mmCIF file of C-alpha atoms in Angstrom:
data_model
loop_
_atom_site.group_PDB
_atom_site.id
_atom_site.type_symbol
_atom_site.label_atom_id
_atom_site.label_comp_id
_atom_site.label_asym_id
_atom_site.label_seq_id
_atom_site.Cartn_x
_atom_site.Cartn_y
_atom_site.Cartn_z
ATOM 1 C CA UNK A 1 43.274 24.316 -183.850
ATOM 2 C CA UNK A 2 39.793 25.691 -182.819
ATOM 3 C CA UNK A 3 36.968 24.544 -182.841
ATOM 4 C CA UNK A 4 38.769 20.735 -183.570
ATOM 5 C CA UNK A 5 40.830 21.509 -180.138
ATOM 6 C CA UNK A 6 38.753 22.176 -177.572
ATOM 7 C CA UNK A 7 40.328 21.789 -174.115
ATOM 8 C CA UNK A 8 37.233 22.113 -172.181
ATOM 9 C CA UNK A 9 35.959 18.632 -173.052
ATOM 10 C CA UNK A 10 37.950 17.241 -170.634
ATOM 11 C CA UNK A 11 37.031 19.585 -167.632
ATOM 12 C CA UNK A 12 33.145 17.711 -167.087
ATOM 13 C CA UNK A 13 32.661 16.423 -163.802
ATOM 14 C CA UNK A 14 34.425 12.816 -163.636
ATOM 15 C CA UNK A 15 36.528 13.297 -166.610
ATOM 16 C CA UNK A 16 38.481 16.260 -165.146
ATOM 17 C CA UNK A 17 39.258 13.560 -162.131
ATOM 18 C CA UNK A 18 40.355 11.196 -164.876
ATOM 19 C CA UNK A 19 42.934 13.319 -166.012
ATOM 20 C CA UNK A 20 44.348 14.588 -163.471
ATOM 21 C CA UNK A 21 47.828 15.395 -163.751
ATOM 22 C CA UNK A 22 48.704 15.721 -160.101
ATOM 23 C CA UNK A 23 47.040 13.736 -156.515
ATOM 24 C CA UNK A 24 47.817 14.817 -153.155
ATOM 25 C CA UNK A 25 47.287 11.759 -150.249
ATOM 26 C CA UNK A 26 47.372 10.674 -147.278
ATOM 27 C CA UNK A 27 50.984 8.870 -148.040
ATOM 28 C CA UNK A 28 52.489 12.249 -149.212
ATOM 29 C CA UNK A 29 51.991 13.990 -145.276
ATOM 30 C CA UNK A 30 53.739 14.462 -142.661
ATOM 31 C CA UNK A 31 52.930 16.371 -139.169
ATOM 32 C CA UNK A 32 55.245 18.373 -137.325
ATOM 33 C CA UNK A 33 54.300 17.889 -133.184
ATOM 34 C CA UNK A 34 55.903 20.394 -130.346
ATOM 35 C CA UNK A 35 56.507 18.219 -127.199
ATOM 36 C CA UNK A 36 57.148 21.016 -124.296
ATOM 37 C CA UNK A 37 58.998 19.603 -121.028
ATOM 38 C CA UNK A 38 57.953 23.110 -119.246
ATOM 39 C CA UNK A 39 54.449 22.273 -119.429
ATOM 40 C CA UNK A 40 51.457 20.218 -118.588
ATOM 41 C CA UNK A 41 48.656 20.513 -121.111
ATOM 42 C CA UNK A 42 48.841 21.224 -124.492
ATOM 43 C CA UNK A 43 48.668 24.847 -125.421
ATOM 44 C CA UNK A 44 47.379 26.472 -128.387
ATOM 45 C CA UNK A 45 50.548 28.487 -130.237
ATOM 46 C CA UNK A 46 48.905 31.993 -130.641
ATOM 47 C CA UNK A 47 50.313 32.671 -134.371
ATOM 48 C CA UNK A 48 49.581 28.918 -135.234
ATOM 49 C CA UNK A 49 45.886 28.989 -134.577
ATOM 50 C CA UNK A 50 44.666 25.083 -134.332
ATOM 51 C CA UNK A 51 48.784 23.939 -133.566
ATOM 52 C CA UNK A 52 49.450 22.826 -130.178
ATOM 53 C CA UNK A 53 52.818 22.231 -127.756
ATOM 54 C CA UNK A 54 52.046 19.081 -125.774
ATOM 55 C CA UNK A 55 53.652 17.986 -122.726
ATOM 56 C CA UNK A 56 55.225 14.308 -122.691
ATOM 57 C CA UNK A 57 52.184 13.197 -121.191
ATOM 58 C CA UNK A 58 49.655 14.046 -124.175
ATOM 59 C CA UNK A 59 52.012 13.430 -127.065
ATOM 60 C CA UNK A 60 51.184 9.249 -127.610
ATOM 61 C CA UNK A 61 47.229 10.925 -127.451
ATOM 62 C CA UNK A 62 48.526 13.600 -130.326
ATOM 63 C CA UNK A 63 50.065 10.899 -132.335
ATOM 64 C CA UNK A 64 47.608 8.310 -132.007
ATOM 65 C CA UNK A 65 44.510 10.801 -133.603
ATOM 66 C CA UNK A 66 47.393 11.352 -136.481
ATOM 67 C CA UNK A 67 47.731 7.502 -137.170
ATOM 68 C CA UNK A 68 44.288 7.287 -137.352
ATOM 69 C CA UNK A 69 43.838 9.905 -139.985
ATOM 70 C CA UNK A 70 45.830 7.697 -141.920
ATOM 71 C CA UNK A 71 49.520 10.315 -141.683
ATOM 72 C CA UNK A 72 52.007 7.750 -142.190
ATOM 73 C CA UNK A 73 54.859 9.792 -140.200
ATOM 74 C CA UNK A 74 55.250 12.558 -137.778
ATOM 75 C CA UNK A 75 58.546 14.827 -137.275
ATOM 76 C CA UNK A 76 58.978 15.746 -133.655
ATOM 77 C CA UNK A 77 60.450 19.479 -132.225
ATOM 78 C CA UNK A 78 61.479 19.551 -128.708
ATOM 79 C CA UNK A 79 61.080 22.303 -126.048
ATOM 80 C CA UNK A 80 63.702 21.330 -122.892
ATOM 81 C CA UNK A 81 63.054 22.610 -118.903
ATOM 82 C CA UNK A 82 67.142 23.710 -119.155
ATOM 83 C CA UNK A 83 69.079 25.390 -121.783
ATOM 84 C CA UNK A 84 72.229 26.285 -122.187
ATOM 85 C CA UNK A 85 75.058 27.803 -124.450
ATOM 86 C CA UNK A 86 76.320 24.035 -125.563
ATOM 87 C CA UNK A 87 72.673 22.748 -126.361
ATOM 88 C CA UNK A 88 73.614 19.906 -123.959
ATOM 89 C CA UNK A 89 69.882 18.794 -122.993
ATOM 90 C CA UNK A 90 69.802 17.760 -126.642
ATOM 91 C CA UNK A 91 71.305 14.728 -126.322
ATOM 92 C CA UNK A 92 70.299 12.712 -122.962
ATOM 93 C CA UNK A 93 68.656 9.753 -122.517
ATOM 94 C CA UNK A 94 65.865 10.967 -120.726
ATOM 95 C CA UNK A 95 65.684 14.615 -122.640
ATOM 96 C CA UNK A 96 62.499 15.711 -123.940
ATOM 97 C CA UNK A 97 62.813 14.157 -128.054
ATOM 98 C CA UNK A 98 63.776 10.619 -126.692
ATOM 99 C CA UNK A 99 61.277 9.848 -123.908
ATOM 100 C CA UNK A 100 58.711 11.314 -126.692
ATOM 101 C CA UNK A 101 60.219 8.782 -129.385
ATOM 102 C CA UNK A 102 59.869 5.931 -126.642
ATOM 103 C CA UNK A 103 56.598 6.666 -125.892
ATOM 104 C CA UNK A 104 54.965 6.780 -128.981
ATOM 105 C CA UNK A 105 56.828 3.910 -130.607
ATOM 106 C CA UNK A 106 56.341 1.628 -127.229
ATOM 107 C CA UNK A 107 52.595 2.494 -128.004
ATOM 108 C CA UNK A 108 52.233 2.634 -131.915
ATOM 109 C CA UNK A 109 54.893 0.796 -133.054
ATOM 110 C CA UNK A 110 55.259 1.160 -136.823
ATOM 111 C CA UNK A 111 52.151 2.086 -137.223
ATOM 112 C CA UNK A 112 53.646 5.671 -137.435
ATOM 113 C CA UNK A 113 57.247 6.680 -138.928
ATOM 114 C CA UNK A 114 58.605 9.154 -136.169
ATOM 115 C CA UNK A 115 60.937 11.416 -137.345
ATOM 116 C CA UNK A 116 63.581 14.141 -135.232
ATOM 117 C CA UNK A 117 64.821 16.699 -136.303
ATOM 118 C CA UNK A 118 68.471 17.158 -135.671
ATOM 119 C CA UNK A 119 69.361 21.015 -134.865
ATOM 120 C CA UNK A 120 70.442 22.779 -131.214
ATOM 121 C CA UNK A 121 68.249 25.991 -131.767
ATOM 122 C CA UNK A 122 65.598 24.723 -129.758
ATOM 123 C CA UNK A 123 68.434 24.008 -126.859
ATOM 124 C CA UNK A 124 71.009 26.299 -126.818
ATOM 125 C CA UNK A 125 70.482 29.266 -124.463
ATOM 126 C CA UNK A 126 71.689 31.594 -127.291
ATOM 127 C CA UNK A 127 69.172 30.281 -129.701
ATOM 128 C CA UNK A 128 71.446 29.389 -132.443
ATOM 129 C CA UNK A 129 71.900 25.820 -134.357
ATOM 130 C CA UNK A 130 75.296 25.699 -133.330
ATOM 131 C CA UNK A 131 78.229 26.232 -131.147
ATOM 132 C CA UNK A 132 79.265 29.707 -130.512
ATOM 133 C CA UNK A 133 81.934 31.515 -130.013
ATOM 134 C CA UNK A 134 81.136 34.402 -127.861
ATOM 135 C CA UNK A 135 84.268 36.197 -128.564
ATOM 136 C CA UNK A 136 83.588 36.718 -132.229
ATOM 137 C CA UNK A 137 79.901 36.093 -132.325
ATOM 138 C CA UNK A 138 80.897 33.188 -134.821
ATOM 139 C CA UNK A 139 78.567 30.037 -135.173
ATOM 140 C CA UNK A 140 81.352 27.183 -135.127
ATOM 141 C CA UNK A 141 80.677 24.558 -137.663
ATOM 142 C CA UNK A 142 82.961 21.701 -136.990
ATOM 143 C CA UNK A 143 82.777 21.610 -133.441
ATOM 144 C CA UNK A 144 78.697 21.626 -133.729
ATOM 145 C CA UNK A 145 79.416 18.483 -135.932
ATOM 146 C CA UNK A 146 80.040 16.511 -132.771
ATOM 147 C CA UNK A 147 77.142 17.196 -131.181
ATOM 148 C CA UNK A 148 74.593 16.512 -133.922
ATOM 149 C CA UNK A 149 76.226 13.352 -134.220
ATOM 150 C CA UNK A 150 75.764 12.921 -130.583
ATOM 151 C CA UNK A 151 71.989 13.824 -130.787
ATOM 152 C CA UNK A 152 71.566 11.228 -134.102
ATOM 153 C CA UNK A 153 72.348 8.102 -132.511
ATOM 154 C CA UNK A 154 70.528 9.463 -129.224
ATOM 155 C CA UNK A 155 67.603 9.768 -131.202
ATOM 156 C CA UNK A 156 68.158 6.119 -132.581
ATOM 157 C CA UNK A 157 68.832 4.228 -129.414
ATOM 158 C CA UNK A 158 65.179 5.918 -128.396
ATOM 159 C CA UNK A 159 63.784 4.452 -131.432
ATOM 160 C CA UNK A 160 63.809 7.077 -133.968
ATOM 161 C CA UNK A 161 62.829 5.894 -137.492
ATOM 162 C CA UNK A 162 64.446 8.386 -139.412
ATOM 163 C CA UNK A 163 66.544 11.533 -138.416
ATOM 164 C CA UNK A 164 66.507 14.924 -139.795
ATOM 165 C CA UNK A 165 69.827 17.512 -139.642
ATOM 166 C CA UNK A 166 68.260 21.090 -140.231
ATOM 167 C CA UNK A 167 71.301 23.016 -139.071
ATOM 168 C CA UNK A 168 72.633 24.001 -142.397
ATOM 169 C CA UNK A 169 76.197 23.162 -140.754
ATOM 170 C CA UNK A 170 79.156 22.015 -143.979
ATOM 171 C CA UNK A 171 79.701 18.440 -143.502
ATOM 172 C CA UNK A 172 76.497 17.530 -141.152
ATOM 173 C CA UNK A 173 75.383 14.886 -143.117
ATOM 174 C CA UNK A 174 78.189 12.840 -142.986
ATOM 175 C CA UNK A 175 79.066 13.588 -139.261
ATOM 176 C CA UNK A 176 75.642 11.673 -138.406
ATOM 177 C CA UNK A 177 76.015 8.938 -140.682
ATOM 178 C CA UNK A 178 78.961 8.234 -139.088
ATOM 179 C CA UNK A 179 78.343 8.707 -135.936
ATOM 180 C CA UNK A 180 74.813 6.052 -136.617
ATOM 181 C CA UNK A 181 76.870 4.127 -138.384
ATOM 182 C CA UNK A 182 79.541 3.417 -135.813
ATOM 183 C CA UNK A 183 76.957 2.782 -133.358
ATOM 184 C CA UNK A 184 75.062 0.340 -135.448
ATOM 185 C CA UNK A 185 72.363 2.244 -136.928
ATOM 186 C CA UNK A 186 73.174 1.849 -140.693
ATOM 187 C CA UNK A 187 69.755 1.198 -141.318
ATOM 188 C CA UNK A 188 68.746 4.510 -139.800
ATOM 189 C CA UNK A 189 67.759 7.148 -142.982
ATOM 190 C CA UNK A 190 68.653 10.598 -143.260
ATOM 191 C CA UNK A 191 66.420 13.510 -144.468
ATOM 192 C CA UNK A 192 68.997 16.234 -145.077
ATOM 193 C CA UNK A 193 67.473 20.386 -144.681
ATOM 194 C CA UNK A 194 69.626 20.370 -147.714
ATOM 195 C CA UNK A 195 68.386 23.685 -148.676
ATOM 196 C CA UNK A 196 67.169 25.733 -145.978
ATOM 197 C CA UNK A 197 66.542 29.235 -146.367
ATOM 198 C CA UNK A 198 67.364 32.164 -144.746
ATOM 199 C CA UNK A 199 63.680 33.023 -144.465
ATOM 200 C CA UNK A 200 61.158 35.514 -142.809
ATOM 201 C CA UNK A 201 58.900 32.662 -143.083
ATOM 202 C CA UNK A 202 60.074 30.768 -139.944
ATOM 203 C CA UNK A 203 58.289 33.333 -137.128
ATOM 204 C CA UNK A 204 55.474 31.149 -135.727
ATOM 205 C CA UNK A 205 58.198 28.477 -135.466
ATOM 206 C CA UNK A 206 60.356 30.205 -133.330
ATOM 207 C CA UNK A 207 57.052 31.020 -130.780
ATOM 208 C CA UNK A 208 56.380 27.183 -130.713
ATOM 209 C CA UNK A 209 60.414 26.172 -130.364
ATOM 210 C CA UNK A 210 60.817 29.287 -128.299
ATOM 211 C CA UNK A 211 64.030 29.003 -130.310
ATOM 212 C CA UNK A 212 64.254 33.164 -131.096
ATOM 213 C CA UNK A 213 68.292 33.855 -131.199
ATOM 214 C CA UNK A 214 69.559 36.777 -128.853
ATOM 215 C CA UNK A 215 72.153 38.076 -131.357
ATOM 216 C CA UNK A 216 72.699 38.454 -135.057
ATOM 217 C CA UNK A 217 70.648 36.376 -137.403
ATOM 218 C CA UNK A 218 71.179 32.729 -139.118
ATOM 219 C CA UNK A 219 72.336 33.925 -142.514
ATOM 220 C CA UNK A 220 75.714 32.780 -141.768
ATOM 221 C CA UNK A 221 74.691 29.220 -142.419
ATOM 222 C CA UNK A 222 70.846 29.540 -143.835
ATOM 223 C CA UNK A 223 70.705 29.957 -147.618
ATOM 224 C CA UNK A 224 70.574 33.370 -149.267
ATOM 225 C CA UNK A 225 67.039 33.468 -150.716
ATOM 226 C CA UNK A 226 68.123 34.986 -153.964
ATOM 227 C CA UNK A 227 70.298 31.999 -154.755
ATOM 228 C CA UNK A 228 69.000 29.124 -156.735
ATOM 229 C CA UNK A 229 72.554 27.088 -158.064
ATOM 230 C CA UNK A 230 73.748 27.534 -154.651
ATOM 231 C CA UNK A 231 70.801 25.070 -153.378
ATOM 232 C CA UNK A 232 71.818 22.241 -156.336
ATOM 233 C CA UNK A 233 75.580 22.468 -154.675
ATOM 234 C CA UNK A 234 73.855 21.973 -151.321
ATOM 235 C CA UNK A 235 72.307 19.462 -152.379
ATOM 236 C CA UNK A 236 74.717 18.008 -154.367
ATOM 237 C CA UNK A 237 77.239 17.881 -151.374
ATOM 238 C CA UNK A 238 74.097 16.166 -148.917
ATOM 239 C CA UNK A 239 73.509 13.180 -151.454
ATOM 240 C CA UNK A 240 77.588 12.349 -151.704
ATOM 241 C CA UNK A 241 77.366 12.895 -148.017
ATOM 242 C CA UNK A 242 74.818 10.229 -147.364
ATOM 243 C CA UNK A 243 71.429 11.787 -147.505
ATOM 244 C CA UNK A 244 68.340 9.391 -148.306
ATOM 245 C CA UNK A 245 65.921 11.944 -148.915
ATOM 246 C CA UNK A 246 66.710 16.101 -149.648
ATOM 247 C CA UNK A 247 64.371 18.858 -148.463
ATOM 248 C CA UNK A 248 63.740 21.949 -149.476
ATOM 249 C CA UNK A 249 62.597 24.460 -146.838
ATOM 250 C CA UNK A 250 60.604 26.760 -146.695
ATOM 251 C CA UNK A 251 57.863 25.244 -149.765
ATOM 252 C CA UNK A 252 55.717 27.712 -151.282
ATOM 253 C CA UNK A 253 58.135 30.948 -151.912
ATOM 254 C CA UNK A 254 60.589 28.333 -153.651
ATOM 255 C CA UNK A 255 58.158 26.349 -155.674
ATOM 256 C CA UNK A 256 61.349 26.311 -158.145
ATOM 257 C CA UNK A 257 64.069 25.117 -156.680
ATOM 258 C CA UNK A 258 61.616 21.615 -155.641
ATOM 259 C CA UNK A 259 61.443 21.396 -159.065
ATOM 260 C CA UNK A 260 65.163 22.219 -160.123
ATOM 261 C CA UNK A 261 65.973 19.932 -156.978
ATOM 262 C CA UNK A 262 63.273 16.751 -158.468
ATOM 263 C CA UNK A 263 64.315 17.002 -162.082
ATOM 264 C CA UNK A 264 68.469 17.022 -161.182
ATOM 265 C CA UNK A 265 68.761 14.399 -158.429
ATOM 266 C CA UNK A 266 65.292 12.200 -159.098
ATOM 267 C CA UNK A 267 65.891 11.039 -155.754
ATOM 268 C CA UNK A 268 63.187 11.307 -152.470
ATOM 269 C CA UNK A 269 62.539 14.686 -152.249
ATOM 270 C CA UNK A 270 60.821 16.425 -149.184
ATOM 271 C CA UNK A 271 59.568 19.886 -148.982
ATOM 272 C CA UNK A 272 58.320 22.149 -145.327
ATOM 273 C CA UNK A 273 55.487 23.926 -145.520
ATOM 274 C CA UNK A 274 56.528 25.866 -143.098
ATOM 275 C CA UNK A 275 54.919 27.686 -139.930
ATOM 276 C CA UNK A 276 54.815 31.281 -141.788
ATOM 277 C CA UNK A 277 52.982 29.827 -145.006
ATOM 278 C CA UNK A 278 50.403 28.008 -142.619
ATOM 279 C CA UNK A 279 49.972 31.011 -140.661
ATOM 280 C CA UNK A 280 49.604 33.694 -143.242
ATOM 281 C CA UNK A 281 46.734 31.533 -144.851
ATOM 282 C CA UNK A 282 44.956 31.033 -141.914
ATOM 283 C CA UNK A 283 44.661 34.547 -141.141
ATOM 284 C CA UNK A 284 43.298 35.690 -144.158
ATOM 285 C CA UNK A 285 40.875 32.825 -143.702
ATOM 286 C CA UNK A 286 39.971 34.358 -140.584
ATOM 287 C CA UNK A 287 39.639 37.533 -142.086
ATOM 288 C CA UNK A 288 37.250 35.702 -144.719
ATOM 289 C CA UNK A 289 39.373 36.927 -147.512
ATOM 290 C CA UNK A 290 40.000 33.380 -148.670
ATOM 291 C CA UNK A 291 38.611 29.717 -148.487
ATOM 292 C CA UNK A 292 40.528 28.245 -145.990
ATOM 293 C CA UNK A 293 40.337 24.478 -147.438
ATOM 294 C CA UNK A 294 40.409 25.751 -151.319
ATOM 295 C CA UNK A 295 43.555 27.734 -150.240
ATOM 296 C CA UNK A 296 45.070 24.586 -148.154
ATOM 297 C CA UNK A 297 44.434 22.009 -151.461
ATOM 298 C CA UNK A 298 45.571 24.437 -153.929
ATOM 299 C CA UNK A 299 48.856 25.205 -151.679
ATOM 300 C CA UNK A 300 49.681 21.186 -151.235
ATOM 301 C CA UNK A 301 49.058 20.177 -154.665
ATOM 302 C CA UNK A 302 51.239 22.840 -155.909
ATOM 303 C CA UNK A 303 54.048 21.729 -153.825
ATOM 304 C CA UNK A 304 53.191 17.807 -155.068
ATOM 305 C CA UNK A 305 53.296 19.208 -158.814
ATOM 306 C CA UNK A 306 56.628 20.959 -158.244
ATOM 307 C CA UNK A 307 58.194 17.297 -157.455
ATOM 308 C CA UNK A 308 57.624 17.056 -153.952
ATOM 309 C CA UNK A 309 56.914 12.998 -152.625
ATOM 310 C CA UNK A 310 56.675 14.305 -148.903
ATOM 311 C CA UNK A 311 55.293 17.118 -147.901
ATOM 312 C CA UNK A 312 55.903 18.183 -143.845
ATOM 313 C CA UNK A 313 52.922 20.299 -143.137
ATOM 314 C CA UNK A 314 50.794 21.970 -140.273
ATOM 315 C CA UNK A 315 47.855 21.228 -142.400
ATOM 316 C CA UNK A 316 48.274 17.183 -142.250
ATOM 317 C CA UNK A 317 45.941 16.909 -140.063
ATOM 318 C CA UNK A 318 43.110 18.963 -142.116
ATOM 319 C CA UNK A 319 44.419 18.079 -145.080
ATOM 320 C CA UNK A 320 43.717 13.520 -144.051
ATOM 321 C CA UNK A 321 40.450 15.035 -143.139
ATOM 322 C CA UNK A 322 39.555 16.809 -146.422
ATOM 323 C CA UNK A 323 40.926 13.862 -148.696
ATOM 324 C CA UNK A 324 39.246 10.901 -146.550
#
């Protein structure tokens, strides 16, 4: 008890680094790129200030200036020249994820972990993660199984390191483990969207993807945001599935299921930071209402001290910078 007890002893300059419950570093990042087949110089996404879309022919410049920071991995959205209602540019040899996977691992090798995520959104027509059937307006899950298997091992043959399914689709996990394994890829890891949320948080995104839906909404197969058990069945399901690493999406609004994810499974756990979170904070940096890297630190490490070991953020890049 006071004055024996006196907490602030330990808050003095180099002590208070000594002591230190939490560290955010370099090896906890990872950066999300666009790569844009409509277009030919990267372009500044207007609700993202400081994010870019690069064409194919800037994205081993992008990921090269992220090695160097010292960002172990990257996690790569694509933008295709054709859409359509089956998402069938997805999956191609030449579409717009692989040749970006085969460039930057012809040119970097392992010096970076490249990362895809595995979702149609961004290539249906429609704008949904899934098949649909127009009839009933009904995203089909177990046809849409097929093709994010088909998309996986694409992805793999390219040269993917890891994949990532963000569909929220039952049984999608074990669809693409299949489907890798079949084709040889045991070896290839999964980072399940195990708990995605049905979230207002995703905006910017959808600019950057242009993956806006033209009907309904995703709450048929994104996670209610009031539901916290839900997300441990999720997750639950994912790991006998197959996962290697679960993530919890968006980060900062649910701070508690990271940890109720961390403390149940004590497996690799990943949270996104996601484009609404970077965006909101940036603005009212702009607006000077708050110190933009103060804001950025104190928004990471809370995410590390909720039981996060990878963190997939639009501040990687600022963030290498600060802690270097």
């Amino acid at each position: 008890m006071f004055p024996d007890v006196r907490l602030r002893r330990l808050r003095k300059g180099k002590i208070r680094n000594l002591v230190r419950e939490t560290t955010l570093s370099l090896d906890d990042l990872v950066q999300p790129i666009f790569v844009n087949e409509t277009i030919e110089s990267a372009i500044e996404i207007s609700s993202m200030p400081g994010i870019y879309s690069f064409p194919l022919s800037e994205v081993v410049k992008e990921a090269k200036e992220i090695a160097e920071l010292g960002i172990p991995a990257v996690i790569l959205f694509g933008v295709p020249a054709f859409k359509d209602v089956e998402g069938s540019s997805s999956y191609g040899e030449t579409d717009v994820i692989q040749e970006a996977v085969r460039r930057i691992k012809a040119e970097l090798g392992d010096e970076l972990v490249v990362i895809t995520d595995i979702c149609m959104c961004e290539y249906t027509s429609h704008g949904h993660c899934g098949i649909v059937d127009f009839g009933t307006k009904e995203i089909l899950n177990d046809p849409t199984l097929d093709v994010l298997g088909k998309i996986a091992v694409s992805h793999a043959k390219a040269g993917a390191d890891m994949v990532a399914p963000s569909g929220m689709m039952d049984g999608m996990v074990e669809a693409i483990r299949q489907a890798l394994d079949m084709e040889g890829f045991e070896n290839i890891p999964i980072m399940s969207y195990a708990a995605k949320f049905h979230s207002a948080f995703y905006g910017p995104f959808r600019e950057a993807a242009e993956s806006g839906y033209s009907f309904g909404d995703r709450s048929t197969y994104q996670m209610d945001p009031a539901n916290s058990d839900e997300a441990l069945r999720e997750v639950t399901l994912d790991v006998a599935e197959g996962a290697d690493i679960i993530m919890v999406k968006p980060a900062l609004p649910y701070l508690d299921i990271i940890y109720r994810v961390k403390t149940e499974y004590a497996m690799p756990t990943a949270a996104y930071n996601v484009s609404g979170e970077y965006a909101m904070l940036k603005a009212a940096a702009a607006n000077g209402w708050l110190d933009e890297k103060k804001a950025m630190y104190e928004s990471l490490i809370s995410i590390k001290r909720a039981g996060a070991d990878i963190i997939i953020t639009y501040f990687a890049k600022d963030a290498a910078r600060m802690l270097k």
